[in-house]
Amino acid sequence: NDNQTALIMIFGATGDLAKRKLFPSLYRLFEKNKLSNKFAVIGVARRPLTNEEFQQSIKDSVKSASENEDRIEEFASHFYYHSHDVTDSDSYATLKNMANELDNSYELNGNRIFYLAMAPEFFGPIALHLKSDGLTDVTGFKRLVIEKPFGHDLESAKELNNQIRTAFSEDEVYRIDHYLGKEMVQNIEVIRFANAIFEPLWNNRFISNIQVTSSETLGVEERGRYYEKSGALRDMVQNHMIQMVALLAMEPPIRLNTEEIRSEKVKVLRALRPVEGEEIHKYFARGQYGEGTINNQSLPAYRQETMVDPNSNTETFVAGKLMIDNFRWAGVPFYIRTGKRMETKSTKIVIQFKDIPMNLYYQTEQQLKPNLLVIHIQPEEGITLHLNAKKAGTGMEATPIKLNYANKGIDGLNTPEAYEKLLYDCMRGDATNFTHWDEVALSWSFTDKISAVWENTKDKSFPNYASGTMGPKAADELLEQDGFFWWPVT
Ligand code: NAD
């Protein structure tokens, strides 16, 4: 397959993302013969390294993925290194020559993928240089893969987008949202559109509310400098959380292709009820972790972390209620919550169905439990359906039961990593699981209104949740005011 022939240029090739995710993912594709033998990679970073040293770092980073030393050796031989400060204009000419040579020697048909795995302030300048120094003058395809964050707000995202668009057209831009590469996030679509029993119920007549939780146990680690300016709203809600909501809420696309799916997602974002000013307090709650314990380990408060202001007003937790004002979803809250240093590491979606019209079993010791469909995204992957069934024995007592499907247990093999799938998609030219500019712009304009209030009002309750808990009280109250509660995700 000709499409998989390409020169891949990774900017930031000595960085954490490249080592932990990109090289191992490329290797797994290579090992599965999903990468043609005609490929070459140029790693770009500032540090001076020889090709040999760079290839050694590739071998080290894929060792955990395989024991096949010959294959690893062969894989690493495709990697080349260019030491280059991306802010230094002179160095792009050398990079171009190197690219052209590899293009010839590996017969890459002029196909090029530029992967920006670097700090976001470099995204725009690199894109401009790629154009002005002729690296994007190719006879084959050219694609830009760009990491998050895509801007800091709508204004800066627009500016970045304009810079990128001087060199690449919209359909050549692959904006990574690695949640969209996750197996079970991709499964949302299949569960909805391949089953007769869900889609007819997938609306405000039968669903009472939807809860999306993405909790981490880690704190801010060494990313204090970045996180202080970002916070959970920008880091998680603007992209991953809103993307999951869009996939849950979109209309069935007429076809499963990039344009159709994206345009349905965009319609959801356009129907998202804007929340601004005073109203924010009714729809959103923010939190910041204090001291606490996780797994018997005492942990510091956010404000004690390195590179964090001791009076920081940055939120490490967000809970929100999103309303989608269209026919399908009018009246159904989509609750989201995400945070650091929480009790458990878990990404889960709970779809709570409405109560049956009349409860015949109310005499029994407990109230009937509502039906729930739970989609486990990570770390477990699977689906659980909560039903009520007859309790064994005499009498007519109902008892809750669970139908459980665990992805890993059944398949018996590791599901591919998000980055592996996304890199493969990009090489084949399938942009379905990447975010379109319209989606990015609409989500920023939604979260910007919230940031505007939060940044201008100091939350005096911070820190308002202990490390190792599920967030501040306000997050529970958000649901209590509607008569709901968070279903446990542990
Ligand atoms: P990092 O700091 O570990 O690596 C940065 C890389 O950029 C290094 O290779 C460094 O040498 C290079 N670099 C820095 N300044 C340079 C310059 N002027 N010229 C040339 N090279 C320069 O960063 P990272 O964690 O790998 O993250 C990269 C991007 O990926 C960021 O946008 C980040 O938000 C995103 N991201 C990272 C992760 C992750 O797990 N690390 C996850 C999701 C998204």
Coordinates of C-alpha atoms and ligand atoms in Angstrom, one line a residue:
N1 CA 0.0 0.0 0.0
D2 CA 1.6 3.1 -1.3
N3 CA 0.2 5.4 1.3
Q4 CA 2.3 4.0 4.1
T5 CA 5.5 5.1 2.3
A6 CA 6.6 8.3 3.9
L7 CA 9.3 10.4 5.4
I8 CA 8.3 11.1 9.0
M9 CA 9.9 14.1 10.6
I10 CA 9.5 14.2 14.4
F11 CA 10.2 17.6 16.0
G12 CA 11.1 17.1 19.6
A13 CA 12.6 13.6 19.1
T14 CA 14.5 13.6 22.4
G15 CA 11.4 14.4 24.3
D16 CA 9.2 12.4 26.6
L17 CA 6.3 11.9 24.2
A18 CA 8.6 10.7 21.4
K19 CA 10.3 8.2 23.7
R20 CA 7.3 6.9 25.6
K21 CA 4.7 6.9 22.9
L22 CA 5.8 7.7 19.4
F23 CA 8.8 5.3 18.9
P24 CA 7.1 2.3 20.5
S25 CA 3.9 2.9 18.5
L26 CA 5.9 3.1 15.3
Y27 CA 7.7 0.0 16.2
R28 CA 4.5 -2.0 16.8
L29 CA 3.2 -0.9 13.4
F30 CA 6.5 -2.0 11.9
E31 CA 6.4 -5.4 13.6
K32 CA 2.8 -5.9 12.5
N33 CA 3.9 -5.1 8.9
K34 CA 1.6 -2.1 8.9
L35 CA 4.5 0.1 8.1
S36 CA 6.0 -0.3 4.6
N37 CA 9.7 -1.0 4.4
K38 CA 9.9 2.3 2.6
F39 CA 9.9 4.7 5.4
A40 CA 12.5 6.9 7.1
V41 CA 12.3 9.0 10.2
I42 CA 14.2 12.2 10.9
G43 CA 14.4 13.1 14.5
V44 CA 14.8 16.8 15.1
A45 CA 15.8 18.3 18.5
R46 CA 18.3 20.8 19.9
R47 CA 20.7 18.5 21.5
P48 CA 23.7 17.4 19.3
L49 CA 23.5 13.6 18.7
T50 CA 25.0 11.4 16.0
N51 CA 22.8 9.1 14.0
E52 CA 24.2 6.2 16.0
E53 CA 23.4 7.7 19.3
F54 CA 19.9 8.6 18.1
Q55 CA 19.4 5.0 16.9
Q56 CA 20.5 3.7 20.2
S57 CA 17.9 5.8 22.0
I58 CA 15.3 4.4 19.6
K59 CA 16.3 0.8 20.4
D60 CA 16.2 1.6 24.1
S61 CA 12.7 3.1 23.9
V62 CA 11.2 0.1 22.0
K63 CA 13.0 -2.7 24.0
S64 CA 10.0 -3.1 26.3
A65 CA 7.8 -3.6 23.3
S66 CA 9.7 -6.5 21.8
E67 CA 12.5 -9.1 22.3
N68 CA 13.2 -9.5 18.6
E69 CA 16.6 -7.8 18.4
D70 CA 17.0 -8.3 14.7
R71 CA 13.7 -6.5 14.0
I72 CA 14.6 -3.7 16.4
E73 CA 17.9 -3.3 14.7
E74 CA 16.3 -3.1 11.3
F75 CA 13.7 -0.7 12.6
A76 CA 16.2 1.6 14.1
S77 CA 18.3 1.7 10.9
H78 CA 15.5 3.8 9.4
F79 CA 16.1 6.7 11.9
Y80 CA 18.2 9.7 11.3
Y81 CA 19.0 12.7 13.4
H82 CA 19.2 16.4 12.8
S83 CA 20.3 18.7 15.5
H84 CA 18.5 21.9 14.9
D85 CA 17.1 24.8 17.0
V86 CA 13.7 25.3 15.5
T87 CA 13.9 29.0 16.0
D88 CA 17.1 29.1 13.9
S89 CA 16.1 29.9 10.3
D90 CA 19.4 28.8 8.8
S91 CA 19.1 25.2 9.9
Y92 CA 16.0 24.5 7.9
A93 CA 18.0 24.3 4.6
T94 CA 20.1 21.5 5.9
L95 CA 17.0 19.7 7.1
K96 CA 15.5 20.1 3.6
N97 CA 18.5 18.5 1.9
M98 CA 18.5 15.7 4.3
A99 CA 14.8 15.1 3.7
N100 CA 15.3 15.1 -0.1
E101 CA 18.2 12.7 0.1
L102 CA 16.2 10.2 2.2
D103 CA 13.2 10.7 -0.1
N104 CA 15.4 9.5 -3.0
S105 CA 17.3 6.7 -1.3
Y106 CA 14.1 5.2 0.3
E107 CA 11.9 5.9 -2.7
L108 CA 9.3 7.7 -0.5
N109 CA 7.4 9.3 -3.4
G110 CA 7.7 12.7 -1.9
N111 CA 5.3 11.8 1.0
R112 CA 6.0 13.7 4.2
I113 CA 4.5 13.7 7.7
F114 CA 5.6 16.4 10.1
Y115 CA 5.0 15.5 13.7
L116 CA 5.3 18.4 16.2
A117 CA 6.0 16.8 19.5
M118 CA 7.3 20.0 21.1
A119 CA 6.2 22.8 23.4
P120 CA 3.2 24.5 21.8
E121 CA 4.9 27.9 21.4
F122 CA 7.0 26.4 18.6
F123 CA 4.1 25.0 16.6
G124 CA 3.4 28.2 14.6
P125 CA 7.0 29.2 13.9
I126 CA 7.8 25.6 12.7
A127 CA 4.8 25.6 10.4
L128 CA 5.9 28.9 8.9
H129 CA 9.4 27.7 8.3
L130 CA 8.3 24.5 6.7
K131 CA 6.6 26.6 4.2
S132 CA 9.1 29.4 3.6
D133 CA 12.1 27.0 3.5
G134 CA 10.5 24.7 1.0
L135 CA 10.1 21.6 3.1
T136 CA 6.5 21.4 2.2
D137 CA 7.2 21.6 -1.6
V138 CA 6.6 17.9 -2.2
T139 CA 5.4 15.8 -5.0
G140 CA 3.5 13.4 -2.7
F141 CA 1.2 14.1 0.3
K142 CA 2.2 16.3 3.2
R143 CA 0.5 16.1 6.6
L144 CA 1.0 17.9 9.8
V145 CA 0.4 16.2 13.1
I146 CA 0.2 18.5 16.0
E147 CA 0.0 17.8 19.7
K148 CA -2.1 19.5 22.3
P149 CA -2.7 22.2 23.5
F150 CA -4.0 23.8 20.3
G151 CA -3.8 27.4 21.6
H152 CA -4.5 28.8 25.1
D153 CA -7.9 30.3 24.2
L154 CA -9.9 31.0 21.1
E155 CA -7.8 34.0 20.1
S156 CA -4.4 32.3 20.3
A157 CA -5.9 29.1 18.7
K158 CA -7.0 31.2 15.7
E159 CA -3.6 32.8 15.4
L160 CA -1.9 29.4 15.5
N161 CA -4.4 28.1 13.0
N162 CA -3.7 30.9 10.6
Q163 CA 0.1 30.2 10.8
I164 CA -0.5 26.5 10.2
R165 CA -2.9 27.2 7.3
T166 CA -0.2 29.1 5.4
A167 CA 1.6 25.8 4.9
F168 CA -1.2 23.2 5.2
S169 CA -4.8 23.0 4.2
E170 CA -7.3 21.9 6.8
D171 CA -7.4 18.3 5.5
E172 CA -3.7 18.1 5.8
V173 CA -3.8 19.0 9.5
Y174 CA -4.1 16.1 12.1
R175 CA -4.8 17.6 15.5
I176 CA -4.1 14.9 18.1
D177 CA -6.6 14.3 20.8
H178 CA -5.3 11.0 22.1
Y179 CA -8.6 10.2 23.7
L180 CA -9.9 9.7 20.2
G181 CA -7.4 7.0 19.7
K182 CA -8.5 5.0 22.7
E183 CA -10.2 1.7 21.9
M184 CA -13.3 2.2 24.0
V185 CA -13.8 5.9 22.9
Q186 CA -13.9 4.5 19.4
N187 CA -16.3 1.9 20.7
I188 CA -18.9 4.5 21.7
E189 CA -19.8 4.8 18.0
V190 CA -20.1 1.0 17.5
I191 CA -22.1 0.5 20.7
R192 CA -24.5 3.2 19.6
F193 CA -24.8 2.5 15.9
A194 CA -24.4 -1.3 15.7
N195 CA -27.0 -2.3 18.3
A196 CA -30.7 -2.3 17.9
I197 CA -31.3 -2.0 21.6
F198 CA -29.5 1.3 22.4
E199 CA -30.0 3.8 19.6
P200 CA -33.9 3.8 19.9
L201 CA -33.4 4.7 23.6
W202 CA -30.6 7.2 23.1
N203 CA -32.5 10.4 23.7
N204 CA -34.3 12.5 26.3
R205 CA -37.3 10.1 26.5
F206 CA -35.3 7.3 28.0
I207 CA -32.0 8.7 29.3
S208 CA -32.1 10.7 32.5
N209 CA -28.5 11.8 32.5
I210 CA -25.0 11.0 31.3
Q211 CA -21.8 11.1 33.5
V212 CA -18.3 11.3 32.1
T213 CA -15.5 11.0 34.6
S214 CA -11.8 11.1 33.9
S215 CA -9.9 11.0 37.2
E216 CA -6.1 10.8 37.7
T217 CA -4.3 9.9 40.9
L218 CA -1.1 11.7 39.7
G219 CA -0.6 15.3 40.7
V220 CA 1.0 18.0 38.5
E221 CA 4.4 16.3 38.6
E222 CA 7.1 18.4 36.9
R223 CA 4.6 20.2 34.7
G224 CA 3.9 23.0 37.2
R225 CA 5.0 25.8 34.9
Y226 CA 2.7 24.7 32.1
Y227 CA -0.2 23.7 34.4
E228 CA -0.3 27.0 36.3
K229 CA -1.3 28.7 33.0
S230 CA -3.5 25.9 31.9
G231 CA -5.5 24.3 34.7
A232 CA -7.9 21.4 34.3
L233 CA -10.4 23.3 32.2
R234 CA -7.9 24.0 29.4
D235 CA -5.9 20.8 29.9
M236 CA -8.8 18.3 29.9
V237 CA -12.3 19.8 29.4
Q238 CA -11.7 21.9 26.2
N239 CA -10.5 18.9 24.4
H240 CA -10.9 15.3 25.8
M241 CA -14.1 15.8 27.9
I242 CA -16.0 17.8 25.2
Q243 CA -14.9 15.3 22.5
M244 CA -16.3 12.4 24.5
V245 CA -19.6 14.3 25.0
A246 CA -19.8 15.0 21.3
L247 CA -19.4 11.3 20.4
L248 CA -22.1 10.4 22.9
A249 CA -24.5 13.0 21.7
M250 CA -24.1 13.2 18.0
E251 CA -26.7 12.2 15.5
P252 CA -26.0 9.0 13.6
P253 CA -23.9 10.1 10.7
I254 CA -25.1 9.1 7.2
R255 CA -21.8 7.4 6.6
L256 CA -18.8 6.5 8.8
N257 CA -16.4 8.8 7.0
T258 CA -14.4 11.7 8.3
E259 CA -16.6 14.5 6.9
E260 CA -19.9 13.0 8.1
I261 CA -18.7 12.2 11.6
R262 CA -17.0 15.5 12.1
S263 CA -20.0 17.4 10.9
E264 CA -22.3 15.6 13.3
K265 CA -19.9 16.4 16.2
V266 CA -19.8 20.0 15.2
K267 CA -23.6 20.2 15.3
V268 CA -23.5 19.0 18.9
L269 CA -20.9 21.6 19.8
R270 CA -23.1 24.3 18.2
A271 CA -26.0 23.1 20.3
L272 CA -24.0 23.3 23.5
R273 CA -25.7 25.8 25.8
P274 CA -23.3 28.6 26.5
V275 CA -22.7 29.3 30.1
E276 CA -21.4 32.7 31.2
G277 CA -21.2 35.3 34.0
E278 CA -23.0 34.5 37.2
E279 CA -24.7 31.4 35.7
I280 CA -21.4 29.6 35.8
H281 CA -21.8 28.7 39.4
K282 CA -24.9 26.8 38.6
Y283 CA -23.2 24.7 35.9
F284 CA -19.6 24.4 36.9
A285 CA -17.5 23.7 40.0
R286 CA -13.8 24.0 40.3
G287 CA -11.4 22.4 42.7
Q288 CA -7.8 22.4 43.8
Y289 CA -6.2 19.6 45.6
G290 CA -4.9 19.9 49.2
E291 CA -2.7 17.5 51.1
G292 CA -3.9 13.9 51.5
T293 CA -3.0 10.3 51.1
I294 CA -3.1 7.9 48.2
N295 CA -2.0 4.3 48.7
N296 CA -0.7 5.2 52.2
Q297 CA 1.5 7.8 50.7
S298 CA 1.3 11.3 52.1
L299 CA 1.1 13.9 49.4
P300 CA 1.6 17.6 49.2
A301 CA -1.0 20.2 48.3
Y302 CA -1.0 21.6 44.8
R303 CA 0.3 24.9 46.1
Q304 CA 3.3 23.2 47.5
E305 CA 4.3 21.6 44.2
T306 CA 7.4 22.9 42.3
M307 CA 6.8 25.8 39.9
V308 CA 3.4 26.5 41.5
D309 CA 2.4 29.8 43.1
P310 CA 1.9 29.3 46.8
N311 CA -1.4 31.2 46.4
S312 CA -2.3 29.7 43.1
N313 CA -5.9 30.1 41.8
T314 CA -5.4 27.4 39.2
E315 CA -8.0 24.6 39.2
T316 CA -6.9 21.0 39.3
F317 CA -10.4 19.7 39.1
V318 CA -13.5 20.7 37.1
A319 CA -17.0 19.3 37.3
G320 CA -19.6 20.7 34.9
K321 CA -23.1 20.2 33.6
L322 CA -23.4 20.5 29.9
M323 CA -26.8 21.0 28.3
I324 CA -27.3 20.2 24.6
D325 CA -30.2 22.2 23.4
N326 CA -31.6 20.1 20.6
F327 CA -34.6 17.9 20.1
R328 CA -32.7 14.7 21.1
W329 CA -31.2 16.0 24.3
A330 CA -33.3 18.8 25.6
G331 CA -33.5 18.4 29.4
V332 CA -30.8 15.7 29.7
P333 CA -27.7 16.9 31.7
F334 CA -24.3 15.6 30.6
Y335 CA -22.2 15.8 33.7
I336 CA -18.4 15.8 33.4
R337 CA -15.7 15.8 36.0
T338 CA -12.0 15.5 35.7
G339 CA -9.1 16.1 38.1
K340 CA -5.7 15.3 39.5
R341 CA -4.9 13.5 42.7
M342 CA -8.2 11.9 42.9
E343 CA -9.1 8.6 44.6
T344 CA -8.7 6.5 41.6
K345 CA -7.3 6.6 38.0
S346 CA -10.3 6.0 35.8
T347 CA -12.1 7.1 32.7
K348 CA -15.7 6.0 32.6
I349 CA -19.0 6.9 31.0
V350 CA -22.2 6.1 32.8
I351 CA -25.5 6.4 30.9
Q352 CA -28.3 6.4 33.4
F353 CA -31.7 5.4 32.0
K354 CA -35.0 6.8 33.3
D355 CA -37.0 4.9 35.8
I356 CA -39.7 2.6 34.5
P357 CA -43.3 4.2 34.6
M358 CA -44.4 2.2 37.6
N359 CA -42.5 0.2 40.1
L360 CA -44.2 -3.1 40.9
Y361 CA -41.5 -4.1 43.3
Y362 CA -41.5 -1.2 45.7
Q363 CA -42.3 -3.4 48.6
T364 CA -38.9 -5.0 48.5
E365 CA -36.2 -4.0 50.8
Q366 CA -34.6 -1.7 48.4
Q367 CA -35.8 0.7 45.7
L368 CA -35.3 -0.5 42.1
K369 CA -32.0 0.6 40.7
P370 CA -32.1 2.4 37.4
N371 CA -30.6 0.7 34.3
L372 CA -27.1 1.9 33.6
L373 CA -24.8 1.4 30.7
V374 CA -21.2 1.9 31.8
I375 CA -18.4 2.3 29.2
H376 CA -15.0 1.7 30.8
I377 CA -12.4 3.6 28.9
Q378 CA -9.3 3.2 31.0
P379 CA -7.5 1.5 32.7
E380 CA -10.0 -1.4 32.2
E381 CA -11.7 -1.5 28.9
G382 CA -15.2 -2.9 28.7
I383 CA -18.9 -2.4 29.0
T384 CA -21.2 -3.2 31.9
L385 CA -25.0 -3.2 31.7
H386 CA -26.8 -2.9 35.0
L387 CA -30.2 -4.6 35.0
N388 CA -32.8 -5.8 37.5
A389 CA -33.6 -9.5 37.6
K390 CA -35.5 -11.8 39.9
K391 CA -33.8 -12.7 43.1
A392 CA -33.5 -16.4 43.4
G393 CA -35.9 -18.0 45.8
T394 CA -39.5 -17.7 46.7
G395 CA -41.3 -14.5 46.3
M396 CA -40.9 -11.8 43.6
E397 CA -38.1 -9.7 44.7
A398 CA -36.0 -7.8 42.2
T399 CA -32.2 -7.6 42.5
P400 CA -29.6 -5.6 40.5
I401 CA -27.4 -7.7 38.3
K402 CA -24.5 -6.8 35.9
L403 CA -23.7 -8.0 32.5
N404 CA -20.1 -7.5 32.0
Y405 CA -17.8 -7.5 29.0
A406 CA -14.1 -6.9 29.5
N407 CA -12.3 -6.2 26.3
K408 CA -8.9 -7.5 27.4
G409 CA -10.2 -10.6 29.0
I410 CA -12.1 -11.7 25.9
D411 CA -9.6 -10.7 23.2
G412 CA -6.7 -12.1 25.2
L413 CA -4.3 -9.7 23.5
N414 CA -3.3 -6.1 24.2
T415 CA -5.4 -3.6 22.4
P416 CA -3.2 -1.2 20.4
E417 CA -2.2 2.0 22.1
A418 CA -4.0 5.2 21.1
Y419 CA -0.8 6.6 19.5
E420 CA -0.4 3.5 17.4
K421 CA -3.8 3.7 15.9
L422 CA -3.5 7.5 15.4
L423 CA -0.2 7.2 13.6
Y424 CA -1.6 4.5 11.4
D425 CA -4.6 6.6 10.6
C426 CA -2.4 9.5 9.7
M427 CA -0.3 7.4 7.4
R428 CA -3.4 6.2 5.6
G429 CA -4.8 9.7 5.4
D430 CA -7.8 9.0 7.7
A431 CA -8.5 12.1 9.8
T432 CA -11.7 10.9 11.5
N433 CA -10.1 10.5 14.9
F434 CA -8.5 13.9 14.9
T435 CA -10.1 17.2 15.7
H436 CA -11.2 19.6 13.0
W437 CA -10.6 23.3 13.4
D438 CA -14.4 23.9 13.8
E439 CA -14.5 21.6 16.8
V440 CA -11.4 23.3 18.3
A441 CA -12.9 26.8 17.8
L442 CA -16.3 25.9 19.2
S443 CA -14.9 24.2 22.3
W444 CA -12.6 27.2 23.0
S445 CA -15.4 29.6 22.7
F446 CA -17.4 27.5 25.2
T447 CA -14.6 27.2 27.8
D448 CA -13.3 30.8 27.3
K449 CA -16.5 32.1 29.0
I450 CA -15.8 30.0 32.0
S451 CA -12.1 30.9 32.2
A452 CA -13.0 34.5 32.0
V453 CA -15.0 34.3 35.3
W454 CA -12.6 31.9 37.1
E455 CA -9.5 33.8 36.3
N456 CA -11.0 37.0 37.6
T457 CA -12.4 35.6 40.8
K458 CA -10.1 34.1 43.3
D459 CA -11.6 30.9 44.8
K460 CA -11.2 31.4 48.5
S461 CA -12.1 27.8 49.3
F462 CA -8.9 26.5 47.6
P463 CA -7.6 24.0 48.4
N464 CA -11.0 22.5 48.6
Y465 CA -10.5 18.7 48.2
A466 CA -8.0 16.5 49.8
S467 CA -5.7 14.4 47.6
G468 CA -7.2 10.9 47.3
T469 CA -10.8 12.0 47.2
M470 CA -13.3 12.4 44.4
G471 CA -13.2 16.2 44.3
P472 CA -14.9 19.1 46.2
K473 CA -18.4 19.0 47.7
A474 CA -19.5 21.5 45.1
A475 CA -19.1 18.7 42.5
D476 CA -21.7 16.6 44.3
E477 CA -24.0 19.5 44.8
L478 CA -24.1 20.1 41.1
L479 CA -25.9 16.8 40.7
E480 CA -27.9 16.9 44.0
Q481 CA -29.6 20.1 42.8
D482 CA -31.0 18.0 39.9
G483 CA -31.8 15.0 42.1
F484 CA -28.9 12.9 40.9
F485 CA -25.6 11.7 42.3
W486 CA -22.3 10.6 40.8
W487 CA -22.2 6.8 40.3
P488 CA -19.1 5.4 41.8
V489 CA -16.3 4.7 39.4
T490 CA -14.1 2.7 41.7
Ligands
NAD1 P1 9.5 17.4 26.2 O1 9.8 18.7 26.9 O2 9.8 16.1 26.9 O3 10.3 17.4 24.8 C1 10.5 18.6 24.1 C2 11.4 18.3 22.9 O4 11.5 19.5 22.1 C3 12.8 17.8 23.2 O5 13.1 16.9 22.2 C4 13.6 19.1 23.1 O6 15.0 18.8 22.7 C5 12.9 19.7 21.9 N1 13.2 21.2 21.9 C6 12.9 22.1 22.8 N2 13.2 23.3 22.4 C7 13.7 23.2 21.1 C8 14.2 24.1 20.1 N3 14.2 25.4 20.3 N4 14.6 23.6 18.9 C9 14.5 22.2 18.7 N5 14.1 21.4 19.6 C10 13.7 21.8 20.8 O7 8.0 17.5 25.8 P2 6.9 16.3 25.6 O8 6.4 15.9 26.9 O9 7.5 15.3 24.7 O10 5.7 17.0 24.9 C11 5.7 17.4 23.5 C12 4.3 17.9 23.1 O11 3.4 16.8 23.3 C13 3.7 19.0 24.0 O12 2.9 19.8 23.1 C14 2.9 18.3 25.0 O13 1.8 19.1 25.4 C15 2.4 17.1 24.1 N6 1.9 16.0 24.9 C16 2.8 15.2 25.6 C17 2.4 14.1 26.3 C18 3.4 13.3 27.1 O14 3.0 12.2 27.6 N7 4.6 13.7 27.3 C19 1.1 13.7 26.3 C20 0.2 14.5 25.5 C21 0.6 15.6 24.8

